[in-house]
Structures are given as C-alpha cells and as structure tokens.
PDB file of C-alpha atoms and ligand atoms in Angstrom:
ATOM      1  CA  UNK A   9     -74.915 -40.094  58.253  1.00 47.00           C
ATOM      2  CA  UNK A  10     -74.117 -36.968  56.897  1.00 47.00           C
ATOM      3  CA  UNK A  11     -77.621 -35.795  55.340  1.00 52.00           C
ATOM      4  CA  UNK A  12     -77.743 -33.667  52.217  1.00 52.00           C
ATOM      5  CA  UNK A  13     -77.015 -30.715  54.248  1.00 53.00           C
ATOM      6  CA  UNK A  14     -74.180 -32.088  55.747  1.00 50.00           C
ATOM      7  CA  UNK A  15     -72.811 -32.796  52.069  1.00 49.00           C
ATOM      8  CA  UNK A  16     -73.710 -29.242  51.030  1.00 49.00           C
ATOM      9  CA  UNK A  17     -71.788 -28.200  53.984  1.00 50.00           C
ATOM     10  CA  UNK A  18     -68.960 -30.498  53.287  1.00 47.00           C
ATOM     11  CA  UNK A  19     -68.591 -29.462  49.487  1.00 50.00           C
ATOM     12  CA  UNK A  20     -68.873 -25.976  50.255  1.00 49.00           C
ATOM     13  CA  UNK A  21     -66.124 -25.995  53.070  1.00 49.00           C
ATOM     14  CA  UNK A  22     -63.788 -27.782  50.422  1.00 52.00           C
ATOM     15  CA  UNK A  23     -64.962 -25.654  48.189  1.00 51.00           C
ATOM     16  CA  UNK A  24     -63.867 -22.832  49.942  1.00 50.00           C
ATOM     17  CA  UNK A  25     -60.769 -24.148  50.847  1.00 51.00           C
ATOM     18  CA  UNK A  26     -59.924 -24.820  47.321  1.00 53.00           C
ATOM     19  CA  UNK A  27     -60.757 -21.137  46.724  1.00 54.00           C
ATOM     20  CA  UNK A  28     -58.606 -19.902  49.370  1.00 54.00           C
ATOM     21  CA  UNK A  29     -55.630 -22.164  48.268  1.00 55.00           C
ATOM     22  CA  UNK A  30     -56.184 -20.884  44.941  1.00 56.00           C
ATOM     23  CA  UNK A  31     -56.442 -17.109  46.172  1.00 59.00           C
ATOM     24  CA  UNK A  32     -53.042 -17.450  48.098  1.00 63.00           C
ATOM     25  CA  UNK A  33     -51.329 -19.299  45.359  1.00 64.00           C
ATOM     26  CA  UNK A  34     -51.874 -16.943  42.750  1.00 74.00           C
ATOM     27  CA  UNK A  35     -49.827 -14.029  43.463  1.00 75.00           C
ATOM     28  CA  UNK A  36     -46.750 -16.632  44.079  1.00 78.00           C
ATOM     29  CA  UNK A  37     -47.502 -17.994  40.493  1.00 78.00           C
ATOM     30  CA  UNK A  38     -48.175 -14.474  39.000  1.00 79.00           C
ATOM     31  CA  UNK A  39     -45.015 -13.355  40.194  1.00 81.00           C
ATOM     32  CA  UNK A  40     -42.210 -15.730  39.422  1.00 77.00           C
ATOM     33  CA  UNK A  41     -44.436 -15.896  35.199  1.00 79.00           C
ATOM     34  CA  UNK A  42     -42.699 -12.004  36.015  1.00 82.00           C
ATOM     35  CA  UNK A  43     -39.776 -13.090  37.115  1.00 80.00           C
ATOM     36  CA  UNK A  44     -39.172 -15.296  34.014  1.00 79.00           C
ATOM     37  CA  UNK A  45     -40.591 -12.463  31.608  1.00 82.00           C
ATOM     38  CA  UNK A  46     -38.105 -10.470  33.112  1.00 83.00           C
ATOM     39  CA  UNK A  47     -34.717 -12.465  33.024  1.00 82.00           C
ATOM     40  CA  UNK A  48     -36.405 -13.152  28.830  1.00 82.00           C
ATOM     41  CA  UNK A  49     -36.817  -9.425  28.254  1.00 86.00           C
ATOM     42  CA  UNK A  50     -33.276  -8.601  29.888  1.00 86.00           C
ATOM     43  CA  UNK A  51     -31.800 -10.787  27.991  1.00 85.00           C
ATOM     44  CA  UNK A  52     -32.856 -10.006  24.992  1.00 86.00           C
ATOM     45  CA  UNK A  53     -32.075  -6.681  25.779  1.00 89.00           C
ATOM     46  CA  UNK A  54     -28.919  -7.152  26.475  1.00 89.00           C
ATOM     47  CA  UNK A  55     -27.896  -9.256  23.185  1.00 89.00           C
ATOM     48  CA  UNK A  56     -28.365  -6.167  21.269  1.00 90.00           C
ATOM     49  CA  UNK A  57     -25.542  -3.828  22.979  1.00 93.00           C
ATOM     50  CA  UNK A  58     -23.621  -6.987  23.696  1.00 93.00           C
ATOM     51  CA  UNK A  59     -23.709  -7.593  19.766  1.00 92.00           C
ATOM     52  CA  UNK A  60     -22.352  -4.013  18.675  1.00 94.00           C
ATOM     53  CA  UNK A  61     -19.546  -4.138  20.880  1.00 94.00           C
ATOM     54  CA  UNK A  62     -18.698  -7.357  19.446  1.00 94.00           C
ATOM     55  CA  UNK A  63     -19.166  -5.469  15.702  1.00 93.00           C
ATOM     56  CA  UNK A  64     -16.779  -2.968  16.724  1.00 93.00           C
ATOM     57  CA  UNK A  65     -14.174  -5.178  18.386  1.00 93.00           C
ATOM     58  CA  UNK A  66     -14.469  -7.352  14.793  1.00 92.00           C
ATOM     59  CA  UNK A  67     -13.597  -4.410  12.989  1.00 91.00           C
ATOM     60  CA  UNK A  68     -11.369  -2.836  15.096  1.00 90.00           C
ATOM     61  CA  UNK A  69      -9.140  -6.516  14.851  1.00 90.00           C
ATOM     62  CA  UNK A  70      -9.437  -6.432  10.813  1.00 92.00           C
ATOM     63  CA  UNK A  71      -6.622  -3.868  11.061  1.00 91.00           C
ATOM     64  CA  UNK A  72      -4.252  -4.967  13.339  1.00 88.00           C
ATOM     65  CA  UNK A  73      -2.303  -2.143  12.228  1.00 91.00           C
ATOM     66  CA  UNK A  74      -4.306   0.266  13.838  1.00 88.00           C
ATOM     67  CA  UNK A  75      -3.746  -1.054  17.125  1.00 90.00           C
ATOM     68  CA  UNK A  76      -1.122   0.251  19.206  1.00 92.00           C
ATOM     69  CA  UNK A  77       1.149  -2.741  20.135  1.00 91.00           C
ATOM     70  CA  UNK A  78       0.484  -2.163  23.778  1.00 93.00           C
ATOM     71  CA  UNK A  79      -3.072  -2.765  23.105  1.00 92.00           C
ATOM     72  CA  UNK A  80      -3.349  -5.710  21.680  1.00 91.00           C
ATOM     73  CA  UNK A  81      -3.566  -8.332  24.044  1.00 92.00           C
ATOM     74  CA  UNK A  82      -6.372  -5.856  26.024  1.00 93.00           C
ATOM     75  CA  UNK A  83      -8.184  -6.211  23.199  1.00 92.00           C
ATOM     76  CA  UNK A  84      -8.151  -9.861  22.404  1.00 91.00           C
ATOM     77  CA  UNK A  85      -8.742  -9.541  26.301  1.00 93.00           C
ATOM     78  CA  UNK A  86     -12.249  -7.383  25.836  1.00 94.00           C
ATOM     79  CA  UNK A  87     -13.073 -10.119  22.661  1.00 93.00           C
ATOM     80  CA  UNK A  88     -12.944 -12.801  24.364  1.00 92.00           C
ATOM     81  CA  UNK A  89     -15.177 -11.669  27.770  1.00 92.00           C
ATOM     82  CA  UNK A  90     -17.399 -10.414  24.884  1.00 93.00           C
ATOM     83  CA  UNK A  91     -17.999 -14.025  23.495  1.00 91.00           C
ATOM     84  CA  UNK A  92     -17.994 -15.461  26.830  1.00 88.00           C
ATOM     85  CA  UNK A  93     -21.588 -12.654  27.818  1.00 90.00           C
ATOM     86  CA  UNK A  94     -22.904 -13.202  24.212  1.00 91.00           C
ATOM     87  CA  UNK A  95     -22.949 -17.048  24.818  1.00 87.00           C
ATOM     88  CA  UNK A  96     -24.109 -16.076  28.634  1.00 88.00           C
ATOM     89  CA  UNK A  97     -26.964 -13.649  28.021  1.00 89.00           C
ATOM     90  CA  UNK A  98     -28.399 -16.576  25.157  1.00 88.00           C
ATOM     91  CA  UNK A  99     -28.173 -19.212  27.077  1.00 87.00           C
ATOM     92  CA  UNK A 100     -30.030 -17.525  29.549  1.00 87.00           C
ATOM     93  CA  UNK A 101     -32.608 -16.160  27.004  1.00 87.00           C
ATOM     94  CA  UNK A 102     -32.601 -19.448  25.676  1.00 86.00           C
ATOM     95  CA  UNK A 103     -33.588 -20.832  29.062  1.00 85.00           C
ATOM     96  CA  UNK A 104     -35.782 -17.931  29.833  1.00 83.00           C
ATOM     97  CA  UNK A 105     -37.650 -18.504  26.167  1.00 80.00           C
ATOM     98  CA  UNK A 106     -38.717 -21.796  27.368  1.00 78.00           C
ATOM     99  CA  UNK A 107     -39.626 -21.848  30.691  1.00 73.00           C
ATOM    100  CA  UNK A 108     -42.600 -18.539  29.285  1.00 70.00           C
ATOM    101  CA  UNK A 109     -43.104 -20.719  26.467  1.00 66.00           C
ATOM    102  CA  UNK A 110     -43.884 -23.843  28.254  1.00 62.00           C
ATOM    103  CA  UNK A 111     -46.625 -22.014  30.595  1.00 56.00           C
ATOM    104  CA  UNK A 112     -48.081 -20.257  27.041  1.00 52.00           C
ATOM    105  CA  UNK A 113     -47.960 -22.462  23.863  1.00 49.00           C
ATOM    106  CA  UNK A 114     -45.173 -24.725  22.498  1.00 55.00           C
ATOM    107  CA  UNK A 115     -42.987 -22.576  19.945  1.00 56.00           C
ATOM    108  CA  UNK A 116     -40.854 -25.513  19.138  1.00 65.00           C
ATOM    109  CA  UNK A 117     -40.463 -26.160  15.221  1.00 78.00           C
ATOM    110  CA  UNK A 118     -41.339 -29.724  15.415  1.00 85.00           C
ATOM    111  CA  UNK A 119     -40.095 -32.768  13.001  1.00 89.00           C
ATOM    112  CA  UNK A 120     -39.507 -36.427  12.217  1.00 92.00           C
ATOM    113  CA  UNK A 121     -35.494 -36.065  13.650  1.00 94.00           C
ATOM    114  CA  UNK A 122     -33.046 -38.889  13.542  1.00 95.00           C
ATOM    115  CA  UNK A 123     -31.176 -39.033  16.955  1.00 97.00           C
ATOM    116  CA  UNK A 124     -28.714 -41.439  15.370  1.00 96.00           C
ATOM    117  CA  UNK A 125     -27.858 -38.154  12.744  1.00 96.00           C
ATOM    118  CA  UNK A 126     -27.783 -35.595  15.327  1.00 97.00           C
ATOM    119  CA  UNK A 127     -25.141 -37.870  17.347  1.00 97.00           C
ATOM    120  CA  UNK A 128     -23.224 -38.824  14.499  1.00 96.00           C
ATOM    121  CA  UNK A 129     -22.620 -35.445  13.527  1.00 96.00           C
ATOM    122  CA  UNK A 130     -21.993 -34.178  16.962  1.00 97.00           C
ATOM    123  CA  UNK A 131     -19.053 -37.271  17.925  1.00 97.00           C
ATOM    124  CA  UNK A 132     -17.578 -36.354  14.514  1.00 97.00           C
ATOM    125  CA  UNK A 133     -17.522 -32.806  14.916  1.00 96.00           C
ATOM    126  CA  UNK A 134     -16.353 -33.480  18.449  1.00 96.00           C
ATOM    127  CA  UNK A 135     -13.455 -36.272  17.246  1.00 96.00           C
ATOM    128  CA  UNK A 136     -10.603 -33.546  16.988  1.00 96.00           C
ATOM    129  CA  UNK A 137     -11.115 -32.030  20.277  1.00 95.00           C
ATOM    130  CA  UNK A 138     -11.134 -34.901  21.697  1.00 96.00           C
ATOM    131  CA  UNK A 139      -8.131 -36.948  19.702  1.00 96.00           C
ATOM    132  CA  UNK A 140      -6.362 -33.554  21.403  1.00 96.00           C
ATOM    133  CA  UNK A 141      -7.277 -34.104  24.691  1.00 95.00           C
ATOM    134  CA  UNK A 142      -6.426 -38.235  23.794  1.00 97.00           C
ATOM    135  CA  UNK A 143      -9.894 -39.077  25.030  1.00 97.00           C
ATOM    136  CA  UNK A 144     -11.252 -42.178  23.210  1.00 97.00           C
ATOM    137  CA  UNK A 145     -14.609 -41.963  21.905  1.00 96.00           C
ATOM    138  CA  UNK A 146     -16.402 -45.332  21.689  1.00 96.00           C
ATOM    139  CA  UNK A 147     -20.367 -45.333  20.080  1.00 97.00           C
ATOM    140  CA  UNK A 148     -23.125 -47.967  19.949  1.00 97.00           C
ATOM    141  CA  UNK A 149     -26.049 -46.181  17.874  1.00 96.00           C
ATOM    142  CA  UNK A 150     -28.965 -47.394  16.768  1.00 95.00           C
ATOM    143  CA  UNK A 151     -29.792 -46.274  13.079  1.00 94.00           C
ATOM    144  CA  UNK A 152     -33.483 -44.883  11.994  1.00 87.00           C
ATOM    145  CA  UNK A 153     -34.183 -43.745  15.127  1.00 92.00           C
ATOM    146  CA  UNK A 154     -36.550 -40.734  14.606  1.00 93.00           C
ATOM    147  CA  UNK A 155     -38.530 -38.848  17.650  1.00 94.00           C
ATOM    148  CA  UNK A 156     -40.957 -35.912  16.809  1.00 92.00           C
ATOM    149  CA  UNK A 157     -39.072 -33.236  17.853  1.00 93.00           C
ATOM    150  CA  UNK A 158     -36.865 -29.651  17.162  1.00 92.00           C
ATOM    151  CA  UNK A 159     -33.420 -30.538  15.779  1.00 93.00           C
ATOM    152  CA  UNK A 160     -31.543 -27.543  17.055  1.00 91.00           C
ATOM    153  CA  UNK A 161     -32.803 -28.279  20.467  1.00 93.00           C
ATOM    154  CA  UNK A 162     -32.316 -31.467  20.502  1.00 95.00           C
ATOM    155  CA  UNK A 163     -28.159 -30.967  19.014  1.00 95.00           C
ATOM    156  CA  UNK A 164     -27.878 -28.584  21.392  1.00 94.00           C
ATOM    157  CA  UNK A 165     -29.519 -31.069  24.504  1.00 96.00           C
ATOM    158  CA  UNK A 166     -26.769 -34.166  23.274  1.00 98.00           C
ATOM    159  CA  UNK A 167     -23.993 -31.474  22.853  1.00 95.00           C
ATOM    160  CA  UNK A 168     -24.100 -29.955  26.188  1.00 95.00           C
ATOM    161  CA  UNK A 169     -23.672 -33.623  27.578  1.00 97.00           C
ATOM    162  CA  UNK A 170     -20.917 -34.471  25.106  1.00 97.00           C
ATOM    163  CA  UNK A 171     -19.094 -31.053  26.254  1.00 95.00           C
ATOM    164  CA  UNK A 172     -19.275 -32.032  29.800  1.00 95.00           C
ATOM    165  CA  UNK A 173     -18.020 -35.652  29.330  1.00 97.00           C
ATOM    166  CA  UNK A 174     -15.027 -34.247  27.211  1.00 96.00           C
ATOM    167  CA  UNK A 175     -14.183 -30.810  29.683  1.00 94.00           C
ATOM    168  CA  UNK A 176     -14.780 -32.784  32.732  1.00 94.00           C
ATOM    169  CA  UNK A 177     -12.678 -36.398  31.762  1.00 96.00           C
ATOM    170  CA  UNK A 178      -9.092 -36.127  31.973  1.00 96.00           C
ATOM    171  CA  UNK A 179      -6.492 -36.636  29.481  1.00 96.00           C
ATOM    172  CA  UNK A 180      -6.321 -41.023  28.639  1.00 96.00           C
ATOM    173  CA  UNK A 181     -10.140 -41.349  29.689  1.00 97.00           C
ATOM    174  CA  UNK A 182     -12.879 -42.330  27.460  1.00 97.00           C
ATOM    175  CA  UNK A 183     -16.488 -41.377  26.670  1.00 98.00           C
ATOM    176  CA  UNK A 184     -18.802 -43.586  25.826  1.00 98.00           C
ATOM    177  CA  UNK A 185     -22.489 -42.504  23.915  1.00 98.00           C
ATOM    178  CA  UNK A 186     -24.712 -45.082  24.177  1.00 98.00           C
ATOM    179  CA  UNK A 187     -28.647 -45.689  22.177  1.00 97.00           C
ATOM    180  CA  UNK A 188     -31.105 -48.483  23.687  1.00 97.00           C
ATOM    181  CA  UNK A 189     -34.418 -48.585  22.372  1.00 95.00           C
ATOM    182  CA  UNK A 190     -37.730 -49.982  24.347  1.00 94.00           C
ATOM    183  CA  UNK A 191     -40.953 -50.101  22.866  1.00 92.00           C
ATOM    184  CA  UNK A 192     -41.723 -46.241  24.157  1.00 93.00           C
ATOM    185  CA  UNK A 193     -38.831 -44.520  24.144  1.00 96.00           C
ATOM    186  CA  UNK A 194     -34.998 -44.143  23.265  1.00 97.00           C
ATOM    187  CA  UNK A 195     -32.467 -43.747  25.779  1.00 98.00           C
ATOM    188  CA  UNK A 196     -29.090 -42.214  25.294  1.00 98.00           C
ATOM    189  CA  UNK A 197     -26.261 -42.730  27.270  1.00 98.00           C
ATOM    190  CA  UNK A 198     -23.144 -40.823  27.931  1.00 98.00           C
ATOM    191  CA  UNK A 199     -20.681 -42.088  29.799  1.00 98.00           C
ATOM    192  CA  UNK A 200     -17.534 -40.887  30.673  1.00 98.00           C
ATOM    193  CA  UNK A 201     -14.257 -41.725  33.189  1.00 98.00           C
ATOM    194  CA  UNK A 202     -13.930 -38.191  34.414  1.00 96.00           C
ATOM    195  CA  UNK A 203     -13.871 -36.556  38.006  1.00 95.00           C
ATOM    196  CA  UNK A 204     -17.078 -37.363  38.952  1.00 95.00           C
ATOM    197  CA  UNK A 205     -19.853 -35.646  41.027  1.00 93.00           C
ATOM    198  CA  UNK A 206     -20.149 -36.698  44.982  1.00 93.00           C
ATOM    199  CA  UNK A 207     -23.756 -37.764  46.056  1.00 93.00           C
ATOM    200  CA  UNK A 208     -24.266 -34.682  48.130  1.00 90.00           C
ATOM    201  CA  UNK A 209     -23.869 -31.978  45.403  1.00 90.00           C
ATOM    202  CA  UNK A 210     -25.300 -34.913  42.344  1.00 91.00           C
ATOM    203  CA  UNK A 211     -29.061 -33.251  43.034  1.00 88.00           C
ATOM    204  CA  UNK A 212     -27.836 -29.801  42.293  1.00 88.00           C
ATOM    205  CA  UNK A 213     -26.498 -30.813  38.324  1.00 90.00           C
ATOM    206  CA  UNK A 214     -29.331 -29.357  36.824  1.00 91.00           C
ATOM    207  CA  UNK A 215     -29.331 -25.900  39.062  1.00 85.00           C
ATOM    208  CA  UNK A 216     -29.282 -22.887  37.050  1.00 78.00           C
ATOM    209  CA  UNK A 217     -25.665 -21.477  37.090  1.00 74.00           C
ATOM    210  CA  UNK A 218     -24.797 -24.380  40.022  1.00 75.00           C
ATOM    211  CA  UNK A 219     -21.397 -25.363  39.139  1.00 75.00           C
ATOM    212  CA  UNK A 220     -19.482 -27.795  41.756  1.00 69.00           C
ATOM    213  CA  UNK A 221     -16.436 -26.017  43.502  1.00 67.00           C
ATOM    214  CA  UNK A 222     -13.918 -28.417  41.496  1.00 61.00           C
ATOM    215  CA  UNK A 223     -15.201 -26.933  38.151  1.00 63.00           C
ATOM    216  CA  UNK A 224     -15.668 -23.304  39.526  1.00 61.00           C
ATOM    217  CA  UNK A 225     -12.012 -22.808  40.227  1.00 57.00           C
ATOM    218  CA  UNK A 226     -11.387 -24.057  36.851  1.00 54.00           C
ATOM    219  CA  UNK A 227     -11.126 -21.167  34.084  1.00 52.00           C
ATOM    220  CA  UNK A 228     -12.270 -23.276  31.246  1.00 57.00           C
ATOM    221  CA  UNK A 229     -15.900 -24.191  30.894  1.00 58.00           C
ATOM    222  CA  UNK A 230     -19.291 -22.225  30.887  1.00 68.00           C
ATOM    223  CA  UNK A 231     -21.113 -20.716  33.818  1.00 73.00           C
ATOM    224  CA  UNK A 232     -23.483 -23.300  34.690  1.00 81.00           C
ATOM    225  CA  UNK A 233     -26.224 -23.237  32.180  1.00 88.00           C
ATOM    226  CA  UNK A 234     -25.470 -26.593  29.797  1.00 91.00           C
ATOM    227  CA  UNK A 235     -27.315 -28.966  32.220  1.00 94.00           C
ATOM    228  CA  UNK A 236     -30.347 -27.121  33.519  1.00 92.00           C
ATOM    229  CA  UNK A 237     -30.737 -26.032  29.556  1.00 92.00           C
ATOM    230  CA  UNK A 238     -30.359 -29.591  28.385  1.00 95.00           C
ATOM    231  CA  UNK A 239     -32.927 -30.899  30.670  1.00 94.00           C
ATOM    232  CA  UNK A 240     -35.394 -27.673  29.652  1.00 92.00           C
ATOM    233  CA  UNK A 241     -35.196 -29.602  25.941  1.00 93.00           C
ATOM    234  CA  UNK A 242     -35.794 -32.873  27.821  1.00 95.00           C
ATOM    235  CA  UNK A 243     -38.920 -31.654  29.258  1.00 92.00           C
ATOM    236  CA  UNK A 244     -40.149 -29.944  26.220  1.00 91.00           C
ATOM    237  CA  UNK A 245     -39.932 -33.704  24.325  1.00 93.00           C
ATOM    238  CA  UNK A 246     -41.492 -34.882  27.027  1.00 94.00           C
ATOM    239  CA  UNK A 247     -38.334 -36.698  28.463  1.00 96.00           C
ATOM    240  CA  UNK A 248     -35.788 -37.050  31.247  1.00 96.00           C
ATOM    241  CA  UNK A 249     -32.315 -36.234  32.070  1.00 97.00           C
ATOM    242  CA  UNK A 250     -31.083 -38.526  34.758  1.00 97.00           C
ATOM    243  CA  UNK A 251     -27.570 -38.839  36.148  1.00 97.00           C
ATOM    244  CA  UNK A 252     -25.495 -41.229  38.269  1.00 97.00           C
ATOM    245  CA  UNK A 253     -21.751 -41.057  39.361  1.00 97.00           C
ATOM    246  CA  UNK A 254     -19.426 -41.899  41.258  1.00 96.00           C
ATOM    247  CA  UNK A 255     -16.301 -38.965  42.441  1.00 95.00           C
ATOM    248  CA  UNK A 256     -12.866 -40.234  40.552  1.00 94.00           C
ATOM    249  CA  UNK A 257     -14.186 -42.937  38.855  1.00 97.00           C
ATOM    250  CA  UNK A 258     -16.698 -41.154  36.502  1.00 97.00           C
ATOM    251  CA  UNK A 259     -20.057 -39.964  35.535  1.00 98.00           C
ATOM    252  CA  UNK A 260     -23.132 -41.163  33.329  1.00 98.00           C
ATOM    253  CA  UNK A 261     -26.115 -38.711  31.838  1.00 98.00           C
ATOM    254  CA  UNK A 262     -29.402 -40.803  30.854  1.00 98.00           C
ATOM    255  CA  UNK A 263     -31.564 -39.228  28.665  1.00 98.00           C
ATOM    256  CA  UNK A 264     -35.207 -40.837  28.046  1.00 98.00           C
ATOM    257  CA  UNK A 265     -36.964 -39.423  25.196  1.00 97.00           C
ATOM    258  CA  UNK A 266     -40.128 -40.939  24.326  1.00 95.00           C
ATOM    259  CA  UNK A 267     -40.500 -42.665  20.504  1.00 91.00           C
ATOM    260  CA  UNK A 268     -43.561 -40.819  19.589  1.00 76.00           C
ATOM    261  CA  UNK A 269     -45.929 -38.708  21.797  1.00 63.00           C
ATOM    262  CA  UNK A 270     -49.092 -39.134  19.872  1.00 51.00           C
ATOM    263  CA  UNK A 271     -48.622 -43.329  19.774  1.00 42.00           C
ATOM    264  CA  UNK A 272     -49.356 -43.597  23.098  1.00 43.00           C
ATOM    265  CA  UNK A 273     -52.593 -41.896  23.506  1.00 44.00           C
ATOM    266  CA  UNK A 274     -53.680 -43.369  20.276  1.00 43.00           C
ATOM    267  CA  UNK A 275     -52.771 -46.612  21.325  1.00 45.00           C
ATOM    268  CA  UNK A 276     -54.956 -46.043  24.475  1.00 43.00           C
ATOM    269  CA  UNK A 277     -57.967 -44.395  22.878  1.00 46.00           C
ATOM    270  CA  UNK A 278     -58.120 -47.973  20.848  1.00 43.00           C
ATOM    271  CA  UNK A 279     -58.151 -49.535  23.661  1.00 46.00           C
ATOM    272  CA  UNK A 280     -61.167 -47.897  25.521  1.00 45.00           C
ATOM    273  CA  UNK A 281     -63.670 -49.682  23.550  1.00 44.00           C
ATOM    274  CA  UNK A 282     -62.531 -53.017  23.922  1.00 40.00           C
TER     275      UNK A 282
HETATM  276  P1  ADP B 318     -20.892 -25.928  33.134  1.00 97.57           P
HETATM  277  O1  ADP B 318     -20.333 -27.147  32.483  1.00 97.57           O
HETATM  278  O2  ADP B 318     -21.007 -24.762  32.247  1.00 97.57           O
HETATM  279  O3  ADP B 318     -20.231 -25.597  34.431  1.00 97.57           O
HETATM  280  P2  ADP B 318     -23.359 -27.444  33.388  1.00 97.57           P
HETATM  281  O4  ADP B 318     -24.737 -26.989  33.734  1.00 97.57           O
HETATM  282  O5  ADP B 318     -23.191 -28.105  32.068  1.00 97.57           O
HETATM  283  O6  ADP B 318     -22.412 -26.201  33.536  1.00 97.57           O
HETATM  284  O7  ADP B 318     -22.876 -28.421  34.518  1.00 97.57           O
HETATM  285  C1  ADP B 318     -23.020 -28.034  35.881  1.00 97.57           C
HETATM  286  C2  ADP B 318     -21.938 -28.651  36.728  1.00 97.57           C
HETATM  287  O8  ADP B 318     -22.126 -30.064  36.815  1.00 97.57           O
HETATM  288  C3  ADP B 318     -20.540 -28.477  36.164  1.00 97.57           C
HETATM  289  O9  ADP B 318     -19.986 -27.258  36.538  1.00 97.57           O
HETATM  290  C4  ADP B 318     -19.816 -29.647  36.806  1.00 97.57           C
HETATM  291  O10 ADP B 318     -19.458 -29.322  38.122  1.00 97.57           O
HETATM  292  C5  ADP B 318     -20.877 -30.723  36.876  1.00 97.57           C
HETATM  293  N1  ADP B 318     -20.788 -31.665  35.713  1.00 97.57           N
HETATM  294  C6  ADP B 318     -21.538 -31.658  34.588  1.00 97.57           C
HETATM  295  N2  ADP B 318     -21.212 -32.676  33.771  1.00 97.57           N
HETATM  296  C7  ADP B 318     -20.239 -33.362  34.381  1.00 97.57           C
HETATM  297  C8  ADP B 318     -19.476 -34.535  34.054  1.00 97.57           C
HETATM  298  N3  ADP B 318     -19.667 -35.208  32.910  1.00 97.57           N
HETATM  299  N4  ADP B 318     -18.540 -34.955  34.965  1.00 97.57           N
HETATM  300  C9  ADP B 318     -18.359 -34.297  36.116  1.00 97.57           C
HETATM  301  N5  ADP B 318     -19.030 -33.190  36.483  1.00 97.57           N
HETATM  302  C10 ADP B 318     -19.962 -32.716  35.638  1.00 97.57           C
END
C-alpha cells in the first residue's frame, strides 16, 4: 500500500499540480476579463461621439433647404453609415455588457415574462415586412407561458431569430414560430424555407461578427452580431440556442429556456430527505 506518507506525498503532488495549473491559468483568464473590459469601455466610448454626429446630421436634415442640392444624397449617405455604427458599437457593448456581467453579478432586471406576449407582439410588428417580402407567417403559441426573466432581452433574443428567418428566406417562403412546452422548459421554434447554412460553416452561427460568404456579399443585413447576442440572452436564462439546416431547403433555430430556475432546485432540496 501506499502508507500515510505515501498519501501525504500523493495529495501534496496533486496539490501542487493544481497550484501550478492554477498559476499558469490565471494570467490567460486575467487577460481576456481585459480584453472584454476593453471592447465594453470602447464601446461605450464610442456611442457618445457616434451620438453627436448623429445630432448634427438630424438637424442639419430638418432644413433641407440649407443643403446644397449636390449634397444631399452625401448626406443621407453619412446618416445612414451613422445608424448602421450606432447599432454596431451597441450591439457590441451590448455583448461586451454581458459577457463582464456574467463573470461579476447578474444585472439583468428580472420578471414573471410571457413568451407568448413577447412573440405575439414581435410576428405582428413583423407582419408588414414580411406581407412585403410575401413571406407567410404561420404560429402555434402556447398562451400563459411565463419564464423568470428580462423582457427586453428576451424581445431582443426572439427578434434577432425572426430577422434572420425573414432577411435570409426568399420571396414565396414561409416562417414558421413554433412553442412546445415539457415539464422544465419551453422551447421555441423558428423555422424558415430560406437559403440555408451548409454543415461545415453551421458551427460558426453563433461566432462574433462570423457571417457566411452568401450573406457577406449581400448589402442588406447586420454585421454578424444577432446570433452570438441572442445566444448571450440564452445563456443568461439559463438556456440554449440550437440550430439545424439544411443549404436550399431551409433553416430551424431551437431555443430551450427553462420554466422556472428556482423549481428545480426546490424540487430537489424536497427530495433529499426522503
Ligand atoms: P447577421 O444576420 O447580422 O449577418 P447573425 O449573427 O444574426 O448576423 O447571423 C450570422 C450568420 O448566420 C448570417 O450572416 C447568416 O450567414 C447565417 N444565418 C443566420 N440566420 C440564418 C437563417 N435563418 N438562414 C440562413 N442563414 C442564417
């Protein structure tokens, strides 16, 4: 056998091993929590110039008047790239936000929220872009559905997938938004018949600023962000973004979100004494 000593020995050498994993995995760990304080503070840094130039632009359109005729399609030009950083530099502070937040403390406002409200206001606001596009939208939803969670986050999770189905299904397709319940959580579905995502680039989805090559020759769309920042809320709830799809045929976006977080464990502390 080992012997006491032999134990000591053993603990101590594991011990020290643990130590030296922990020594060499701390600067790693120390520097990317800088990395992400970083991209937050730039961000936020950048809202505020981004914002004035937007101010001024505002203005400077209220009085079309003023603008030389030659002009005015540079401005509208310098407007629109405006919008297109503003909505940039937040998403990325947005995504930023979280990731510090989730090593820190949760800063989430957090309520009873109906997921059958936040989807029925999102396919209705959603209805006329779509009718335009003649994209069908077809809902099953499951009423008094309510998860203990932030209801801006949680819009903004289902609308980034709603987006996506629209901008990425052609004209004649349909999407389809799906609720199933199980005893622990709600899915949502989205489903849609658009281009589709081939197998080899389907693990890169969630990627910060990945976009496939199809979409980044497009001109439409946003830079990359709506997935990884949709799946950042799924995390924060405790849930999962999962995707399957298959190229020219279509694409569907799972998201599990669990019914209650505190059931669970209460459910299991009751059972510990039985
Ligand atoms: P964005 O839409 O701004 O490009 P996202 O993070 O929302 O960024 O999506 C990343 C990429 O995943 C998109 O550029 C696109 O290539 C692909 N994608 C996302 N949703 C779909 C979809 N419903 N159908 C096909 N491709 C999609």
């Amino acid at each position: 056998g080992l012997g006491i000593g032999g134990l000591v020995a053993l603990s101590l050498s594991s011990l020290g091993g643990m130590l030296l994993a922990h020594r060499t995995l701390e600067p790693t760990q120390r520097s990317y929590k800088k990395l992400k304080q970083f991209t937050a503070d730039a961000s936020h840094e950048l809202r505020s110039p981004l914002t004035a130039i937007k101010f001024s632009l505002d203005v400077l359109m209220k009085h079309p008047e003023r603008i030389h005729p030659k002009n005015t399609r540079k401005i509208s030009a310098i407007s629109s790239a405006t919008d297109q950083m503003i909505t940039l530099v937040e998403d990325l502070l947005f995504l930023a936000r979280s990731e510090v937040a989730a090593d820190t403390q949760d800063t989430s406002k957090e309520t009873q929220t109906s997921i059958y409200k936040i989807l029925q206001g999102l396919l209705t606001l959603l209805e006329p872009q779509a009718q335009s596009k003649t994209i069908t939208f077809e809902s099953v939803l499951i009423p008094d559905v309510t998860i203990l969670g932030d209801e801006a986050k949680l819009t903004r999770l289902f609308s980034n997938l709603l987006d996506n189905a629209l901008q990425y299904t052609p004209a004649g397709g349909s999407v389809k938004v799906r609720m199933e319940k199980s005893v622990k959580s709600v899915f949502i579905t989205f489903e849609d018949t658009g281009i589709g995502i081939a197998p080899s680039q389907i693990r890169s989805v969630f990627r910060r600023l990945w976009r496939t090559d199809r979409a980044r020759n497009r001109r439409d769309g946003g830079v990359g962000l709506g997935l990884s920042i949709a799946q950042a809320i799924a995390q924060q709830h405790n849930g999962k973004i999962t995707v399957s799809s298959r190229i020219g045929v279509g694409s569907c976006f799972r998201v599990r979100l669990p019914l209650a977080k505190a059931s669970v464990e209460q459910f299991e502390m009751t059972a510990i004494p039985l």
